[in-house]
Backbone as a chain_set.jsonl record, in Angstrom:
{"seq": "XXXXXXXXXXXXXXXXXXXXXXXXXXXXXXXXXXXXXXXXXXXXXXXXXXXXXXXXXXXXXXXXXXXXXXXXXXXXXXXXXXXXXXXXXXXXXXXXXXXXXXXXXXXXXXXXXXXXXXXXXXXXXXXXX", "coords": {"N": [[-87.876, 96.07, 96.452], [-87.074, 95.374, 99.115], [-89.311, 93.985, 100.112], [-89.344, 91.797, 98.479], [-87.058, 90.442, 99.268], [-87.842, 89.734, 101.859], [-90.019, 88.051, 101.26], [-88.724, 85.953, 99.865], [-87.149, 84.943, 101.95], [-89.097, 84.058, 103.787], [-90.333, 82.071, 102.278], [-88.199, 80.283, 102.143], [-88.101, 79.451, 104.796], [-90.561, 78.081, 105.035], [-90.174, 76.031, 103.141], [-87.987, 74.673, 104.282], [-89.161, 73.81, 106.654], [-91.056, 72.004, 105.655], [-89.38, 70.049, 104.678], [-88.417, 69.053, 106.988], [-86.218, 70.128, 108.305], [-83.909, 71.321, 110.844], [-82.705, 73.799, 111.144], [-82.368, 76.897, 109.295], [-80.65, 78.965, 106.991], [-80.763, 82.376, 106.226], [-80.282, 84.728, 103.693], [-79.898, 87.482, 101.478], [-80.303, 89.88, 104.226], [-82.628, 91.923, 106.161], [-83.708, 94.678, 108.231], [-86.428, 94.683, 108.583], [-87.023, 92.028, 108.155], [-85.87, 90.804, 110.432], [-87.514, 91.902, 112.394], [-89.995, 90.779, 111.68], [-89.395, 88.071, 112.12], [-89.018, 88.183, 114.863], [-91.626, 88.588, 115.797], [-92.728, 86.153, 114.982], [-91.249, 84.453, 116.633], [-92.079, 85.33, 119.188], [-94.689, 84.41, 119.225], [-94.31, 81.722, 119.2], [-93.774, 80.254, 116.87], [-91.284, 79.844, 115.745], [-88.171, 78.647, 117.131], [-85.813, 80.202, 117.783], [-83.65, 82.859, 116.618], [-80.605, 83.995, 115.125], [-78.685, 86.832, 114.305], [-76.112, 87.41, 112.09], [-73.382, 89.428, 111.415], [-74.709, 92.034, 110.596], [-74.136, 94.449, 109.318], [-72.879, 94.211, 106.91], [-73.434, 92.087, 104.155], [-74.657, 89.994, 105.584], [-76.389, 87.452, 107.569], [-78.997, 85.377, 108.687], [-79.651, 82.922, 111.037], [-82.102, 80.627, 111.549], [-83.776, 78.806, 113.989], [-85.818, 76.15, 113.657], [-89.134, 74.982, 114.529], [-91.155, 73.408, 113.675], [-93.758, 74.276, 113.453], [-94.695, 76.059, 111.542], [-96.97, 76.397, 109.023], [-97.652, 77.854, 106.726], [-96.412, 80.831, 105.212], [-96.228, 84.035, 104.179], [-95.186, 86.94, 102.363], [-96.386, 90.087, 101.362], [-95.776, 91.363, 98.216], [-96.554, 93.705, 97.211], [-97.724, 97.016, 97.991], [-100.086, 97.4, 100.483], [-102.344, 99.289, 101.966], [-103.941, 99.542, 105.137], [-106.645, 100.211, 107.254], [-107.202, 100.71, 110.782], [-109.74, 99.846, 111.593], [-110.37, 98.023, 109.635], [-108.768, 95.814, 109.903], [-109.531, 93.392, 111.172], [-111.437, 92.299, 109.397], [-109.798, 91.888, 107.17], [-108.053, 89.972, 108.229], [-109.797, 87.807, 108.64], [-110.408, 87.241, 106.003], [-107.937, 86.486, 104.971], [-106.526, 84.572, 106.597], [-106.685, 81.034, 107.39], [-108.29, 79.977, 109.555], [-110.108, 81.013, 112.532], [-108.742, 80.475, 114.883], [-105.874, 80.35, 114.74], [-102.874, 81.886, 113.483], [-101.38, 84.862, 112.142], [-101.449, 88.253, 111.075], [-99.069, 90.448, 109.864], [-98.207, 93.778, 110.308], [-96.883, 96.867, 109.22], [-96.615, 99.715, 111.051], [-97.048, 103.138, 112.278], [-96.219, 102.83, 114.899], [-94.335, 100.872, 114.786], [-93.393, 97.529, 113.709], [-96.009, 95.345, 113.913], [-98.152, 92.641, 115.102], [-101.5, 91.65, 114.079], [-103.207, 91.603, 116.307], [-102.02, 93.259, 118.244], [-101.973, 95.661, 116.813], [-104.719, 96.181, 116.564], [-105.326, 96.484, 119.253], [-103.861, 98.805, 119.864], [-105.069, 100.501, 118.144], [-104.141, 101.282, 115.533], [-103.382, 101.668, 112.085], [-101.815, 100.692, 108.976], [-99.408, 99.38, 106.708], [-99.794, 96.247, 105.202], [-97.539, 93.677, 105.77], [-97.236, 90.884, 105.637], [-98.254, 87.464, 106.314], [-98.547, 84.691, 108.622], [-99.095, 81.277, 109.467]], "CA": [[-86.717, 95.24, 96.697], [-87.08, 94.855, 100.477], [-90.386, 93.009, 100.292], [-88.949, 90.601, 97.743], [-86.106, 89.753, 100.146], [-88.636, 89.142, 102.93], [-90.795, 86.951, 100.696], [-87.804, 84.839, 99.601], [-86.752, 84.38, 103.241], [-90.231, 83.329, 104.35], [-90.506, 80.849, 101.482], [-87.129, 79.379, 102.564], [-88.517, 78.884, 106.083], [-91.631, 77.114, 104.768], [-89.592, 74.874, 102.449], [-87.176, 73.927, 105.243], [-90.105, 73.154, 107.57], [-91.664, 70.87, 104.955], [-88.368, 69.006, 104.552], [-88.079, 68.568, 108.319], [-84.92, 70.648, 108.735], [-83.877, 71.919, 112.183], [-82.322, 75.204, 111.0], [-82.281, 77.418, 107.936], [-79.908, 80.224, 106.887], [-81.405, 83.341, 105.346], [-79.497, 85.86, 103.25], [-79.548, 88.671, 102.26], [-81.219, 90.148, 105.33], [-83.049, 93.308, 106.359], [-84.22, 94.916, 109.583], [-87.833, 94.281, 108.562], [-87.031, 90.567, 108.293], [-85.629, 90.439, 111.828], [-88.728, 92.263, 113.144], [-90.988, 89.762, 111.343], [-88.992, 86.856, 112.823], [-89.246, 88.389, 116.302], [-93.054, 88.344, 116.026], [-92.915, 84.703, 114.869], [-90.676, 83.84, 117.837], [-92.935, 85.683, 120.328], [-95.897, 83.592, 119.17], [-93.932, 80.319, 119.309], [-93.71, 79.56, 115.587], [-89.892, 79.434, 115.59], [-87.506, 78.599, 118.443], [-84.929, 81.336, 117.989], [-82.883, 83.24, 115.444], [-79.41, 84.796, 115.377], [-78.268, 87.676, 113.193], [-74.664, 87.465, 111.971], [-72.797, 90.484, 110.575], [-75.813, 92.749, 109.96], [-73.741, 95.679, 108.633], [-72.528, 93.886, 105.539], [-74.516, 91.315, 103.554], [-75.334, 89.417, 106.725], [-77.044, 86.149, 107.5], [-79.803, 85.045, 109.857], [-79.875, 81.495, 111.227], [-83.379, 80.432, 112.234], [-84.002, 77.465, 114.532], [-87.216, 75.839, 113.376], [-89.843, 74.224, 115.55], [-92.115, 72.517, 113.04], [-95.106, 74.796, 113.598], [-95.073, 76.947, 110.444], [-97.648, 75.752, 107.906], [-97.462, 78.72, 105.573], [-95.86, 82.104, 105.618], [-96.088, 84.798, 102.942], [-95.057, 88.388, 102.433], [-96.99, 90.757, 100.223], [-94.751, 92.09, 97.471], [-97.135, 94.991, 96.826], [-98.145, 97.799, 99.148], [-101.517, 97.377, 100.758], [-102.669, 100.062, 103.162], [-105.082, 99.012, 105.868], [-107.057, 101.023, 108.397], [-107.346, 99.939, 112.019], [-111.065, 99.223, 111.662], [-110.48, 96.998, 108.602], [-107.793, 94.743, 110.14], [-110.211, 92.131, 111.495], [-112.023, 91.777, 108.158], [-108.685, 91.405, 106.353], [-107.572, 88.74, 108.859], [-110.764, 86.746, 108.357], [-110.307, 86.933, 104.587], [-106.618, 85.977, 104.616], [-106.092, 83.406, 107.364], [-107.604, 79.914, 107.189], [-109.256, 79.802, 110.636], [-110.074, 82.046, 113.559], [-107.938, 80.095, 116.04], [-104.43, 80.542, 114.651], [-102.345, 82.677, 112.388], [-101.197, 86.282, 112.428], [-101.142, 89.185, 110.005], [-98.037, 91.375, 110.321], [-98.475, 95.102, 109.729], [-95.944, 97.918, 109.576], [-97.412, 100.846, 111.514], [-96.216, 104.203, 112.859], [-95.7, 102.339, 116.184], [-93.394, 99.79, 114.525], [-93.963, 96.348, 113.061], [-96.869, 94.703, 114.906], [-99.115, 91.68, 114.601], [-102.821, 92.257, 113.976], [-103.819, 91.769, 117.627], [-101.435, 94.447, 118.873], [-102.412, 96.832, 116.047], [-106.107, 96.446, 116.947], [-105.294, 96.98, 120.632], [-103.356, 100.18, 119.842], [-105.923, 101.226, 117.201], [-103.332, 101.875, 114.475], [-103.353, 100.988, 110.803], [-100.523, 100.779, 108.318], [-99.305, 98.576, 105.5], [-99.681, 94.816, 105.471], [-96.273, 93.085, 105.34], [-97.449, 89.495, 105.284], [-98.956, 86.687, 107.327], [-98.059, 83.338, 108.858], [-99.955, 80.388, 110.25]], "C": [[-86.782, 94.599, 98.075], [-88.141, 93.786, 100.702], [-90.078, 91.718, 99.555], [-87.975, 89.76, 98.573], [-86.861, 89.046, 101.264], [-89.414, 87.934, 102.419], [-89.909, 85.73, 100.424], [-87.396, 84.159, 100.905], [-87.882, 83.548, 103.845], [-90.505, 82.043, 103.581], [-89.424, 79.829, 101.85], [-87.488, 78.704, 103.882], [-89.567, 77.801, 105.861], [-91.065, 75.854, 104.111], [-88.759, 74.023, 103.402], [-88.06, 73.184, 106.245], [-90.695, 71.905, 106.92], [-90.684, 69.725, 104.769], [-87.933, 68.45, 105.902], [-86.728, 69.029, 108.828], [-85.033, 71.268, 110.128], [-83.532, 73.402, 112.12], [-82.344, 75.588, 109.527], [-81.512, 78.734, 107.988], [-80.59, 81.112, 105.863], [-80.405, 84.429, 104.977], [-79.943, 86.261, 101.879], [-80.611, 88.949, 103.321], [-81.608, 91.618, 105.354], [-83.559, 93.455, 107.788], [-85.688, 94.523, 109.679], [-87.941, 92.773, 108.759], [-86.816, 90.163, 109.743], [-86.817, 90.823, 112.701], [-89.835, 91.236, 112.915], [-90.683, 88.468, 112.098], [-89.198, 86.98, 114.326], [-90.712, 88.143, 116.648], [-93.337, 86.846, 115.952], [-92.388, 83.988, 116.108], [-91.566, 84.108, 119.051], [-94.19, 84.822, 120.382], [-95.585, 82.095, 119.123], [-93.867, 79.563, 117.997], [-92.293, 79.138, 115.22], [-89.246, 79.445, 116.971], [-86.722, 79.862, 118.711], [-84.293, 81.699, 116.658], [-81.707, 84.103, 115.875], [-79.055, 85.557, 114.113], [-76.747, 87.744, 113.212], [-74.27, 88.561, 110.991], [-73.864, 91.316, 109.85], [-75.39, 93.972, 109.149], [-73.286, 95.434, 107.201], [-73.694, 93.101, 104.939], [-75.333, 90.633, 104.639], [-75.999, 88.083, 106.451], [-77.84, 85.984, 108.781], [-79.963, 83.53, 109.887], [-81.118, 81.331, 112.081], [-83.467, 78.983, 112.7], [-85.49, 77.163, 114.439], [-87.814, 74.951, 114.458], [-90.854, 73.256, 114.95], [-93.545, 73.012, 113.117], [-95.589, 75.627, 112.412], [-95.711, 76.122, 109.334], [-97.461, 76.55, 106.627], [-97.1, 80.099, 106.064], [-95.604, 82.888, 104.338], [-95.917, 86.272, 103.241], [-95.732, 88.967, 101.199], [-95.912, 91.549, 99.509], [-95.277, 93.424, 96.96], [-97.59, 95.711, 98.085], [-99.653, 97.729, 99.301], [-101.766, 98.102, 102.076], [-103.91, 99.477, 103.81], [-105.373, 99.916, 107.056], [-107.279, 100.125, 109.599], [-108.678, 99.209, 112.063], [-111.243, 98.098, 110.639], [-109.573, 95.787, 108.839], [-108.487, 93.405, 110.367], [-110.826, 91.501, 110.248], [-110.934, 91.207, 107.244], [-108.176, 90.074, 106.898], [-108.503, 87.575, 108.545], [-110.688, 86.296, 106.896], [-109.011, 86.187, 104.253], [-106.258, 84.671, 105.3], [-107.129, 82.288, 107.286], [-108.648, 79.727, 108.292], [-109.126, 80.931, 111.634], [-109.057, 81.747, 114.659], [-106.464, 80.459, 115.917], [-104.046, 81.291, 113.39], [-102.317, 84.154, 112.741], [-100.913, 87.043, 111.152], [-100.145, 90.181, 110.58], [-98.185, 92.679, 109.549], [-97.368, 96.061, 110.154], [-96.742, 99.187, 109.846], [-96.488, 101.975, 111.965], [-95.616, 103.802, 114.215], [-94.672, 101.234, 116.01], [-94.091, 98.637, 113.831], [-94.692, 95.537, 114.115], [-97.673, 93.584, 114.259], [-100.506, 92.312, 114.667], [-103.465, 92.485, 115.334], [-103.325, 93.038, 118.306], [-101.876, 95.721, 118.147], [-103.857, 97.194, 116.39], [-106.153, 97.045, 118.354], [-104.858, 98.444, 120.685], [-104.158, 101.087, 118.915], [-105.093, 101.99, 116.157], [-103.43, 101.016, 113.216], [-101.968, 101.108, 110.211], [-100.542, 99.998, 107.029], [-99.101, 97.117, 105.884], [-98.341, 94.335, 104.91], [-96.478, 91.661, 104.859], [-98.221, 88.792, 106.382], [-98.299, 85.322, 107.477], [-99.078, 82.577, 109.672], [-99.383, 78.992, 110.243]], "O": [[-86.566, 93.393, 98.197], [-87.901, 92.799, 101.398], [-90.517, 90.648, 99.977], [-88.053, 88.532, 98.583], [-86.564, 87.896, 101.586], [-89.458, 86.9, 103.087], [-90.301, 84.601, 100.72], [-87.306, 82.932, 100.961], [-87.643, 82.454, 104.357], [-90.872, 81.032, 104.178], [-89.7, 78.629, 101.87], [-87.213, 77.519, 104.068], [-89.471, 76.718, 106.439], [-91.434, 74.74, 104.481], [-88.811, 72.794, 103.344], [-87.747, 72.06, 106.638], [-90.817, 70.865, 107.567], [-91.087, 68.564, 104.706], [-87.168, 67.487, 105.961], [-86.147, 68.382, 109.7], [-86.113, 71.689, 110.542], [-84.007, 74.183, 112.944], [-82.338, 74.735, 108.639], [-81.693, 79.527, 108.912], [-80.95, 80.665, 104.774], [-79.751, 84.992, 105.854], [-80.362, 85.376, 101.132], [-81.679, 88.337, 103.32], [-81.011, 92.448, 104.669], [-83.81, 92.46, 108.469], [-86.146, 94.079, 110.732], [-88.842, 92.296, 109.448], [-87.505, 89.272, 110.242], [-87.102, 90.122, 113.672], [-90.537, 90.863, 113.855], [-91.586, 87.838, 112.649], [-89.516, 85.996, 114.993], [-91.008, 87.55, 117.686], [-94.098, 86.319, 116.763], [-92.999, 83.032, 116.584], [-91.786, 83.208, 119.862], [-94.701, 84.536, 121.465], [-96.502, 81.281, 119.017], [-93.901, 78.333, 118.005], [-92.109, 78.181, 114.468], [-89.699, 80.15, 117.872], [-86.923, 80.525, 119.729], [-84.382, 80.945, 115.689], [-81.79, 84.845, 116.853], [-79.111, 85.023, 113.006], [-76.153, 88.096, 114.232], [-74.771, 88.61, 109.867], [-73.918, 91.306, 108.62], [-76.188, 94.492, 108.369], [-73.304, 96.346, 106.374], [-74.848, 93.437, 105.204], [-76.562, 90.686, 104.619], [-76.153, 87.644, 105.311], [-77.397, 86.411, 109.847], [-80.359, 82.922, 108.892], [-81.181, 81.834, 113.203], [-83.263, 78.053, 111.92], [-86.314, 77.832, 115.061], [-87.105, 74.268, 115.197], [-91.356, 72.375, 115.648], [-94.47, 72.238, 112.869], [-96.789, 75.876, 112.293], [-95.064, 75.242, 108.765], [-97.15, 75.992, 105.574], [-97.433, 80.489, 107.183], [-94.83, 82.439, 103.493], [-96.429, 86.788, 104.234], [-95.653, 88.391, 100.114], [-95.202, 92.332, 100.14], [-94.536, 94.19, 96.345], [-97.815, 95.085, 99.121], [-100.398, 97.972, 98.351], [-101.443, 97.599, 103.152], [-104.811, 98.982, 103.132], [-104.463, 100.335, 107.771], [-107.516, 98.926, 109.456], [-108.742, 98.069, 112.524], [-112.173, 97.3, 110.763], [-109.604, 94.835, 108.06], [-108.071, 92.39, 109.808], [-110.74, 90.286, 110.066], [-111.128, 90.165, 106.618], [-107.899, 89.152, 106.131], [-108.044, 86.481, 108.219], [-110.878, 85.118, 106.59], [-108.993, 85.348, 103.352], [-105.74, 83.757, 104.658], [-108.32, 82.557, 107.132], [-109.783, 79.353, 107.997], [-108.17, 81.707, 111.6], [-108.559, 82.671, 115.302], [-105.854, 80.846, 116.913], [-104.771, 81.325, 112.396], [-103.125, 84.634, 113.536], [-100.226, 86.549, 110.258], [-100.357, 90.705, 111.674], [-98.274, 92.693, 108.321], [-96.961, 96.067, 111.316], [-97.459, 99.675, 108.973], [-95.273, 101.789, 112.028], [-94.611, 104.376, 114.635], [-94.179, 100.702, 117.005], [-95.244, 98.755, 113.416], [-94.09, 95.089, 115.091], [-97.86, 93.56, 113.042], [-100.673, 93.386, 115.244], [-104.198, 93.459, 115.508], [-104.111, 93.797, 118.872], [-102.125, 96.744, 118.786], [-104.192, 98.374, 116.496], [-106.908, 97.98, 118.62], [-105.411, 99.234, 121.451], [-103.952, 102.301, 118.899], [-105.309, 103.18, 115.926], [-103.547, 99.792, 113.288], [-101.045, 101.577, 110.876], [-101.556, 99.949, 106.334], [-98.325, 96.803, 106.787], [-98.036, 94.549, 103.737], [-95.965, 91.269, 103.81], [-98.776, 89.435, 107.273], [-97.589, 84.856, 106.586], [-99.826, 83.153, 110.462], [-99.959, 78.086, 110.847]]}, "num_chains": 1, "name": "protein.A"}
């Protein structure tokens, strides 16, 4: 259920970017979604996001920047070891220069660079570029 919500939200972001929208509202929301968006914001793919009323149904408003080409969440569980992250990234992302794989690890939700640096594996949540 949670991964389906994340996938629907990420598809909404991509569709809004393609239409040239400045903002997009996402609902329902989850804590995993806000962690994923924080990684996107840290890498400059979105401007900012605000979470409204997170204890009930909630809504997240994302300010777009026009940098997101594609963004997907895996709806199935895929475990990945720390030593296999780089091979997975090369297989999944279109080029070496840009794009990030997001992984849920025992240290929290991290991008592939941070997971390699900390030498932790986990489950692949999705990727964006």
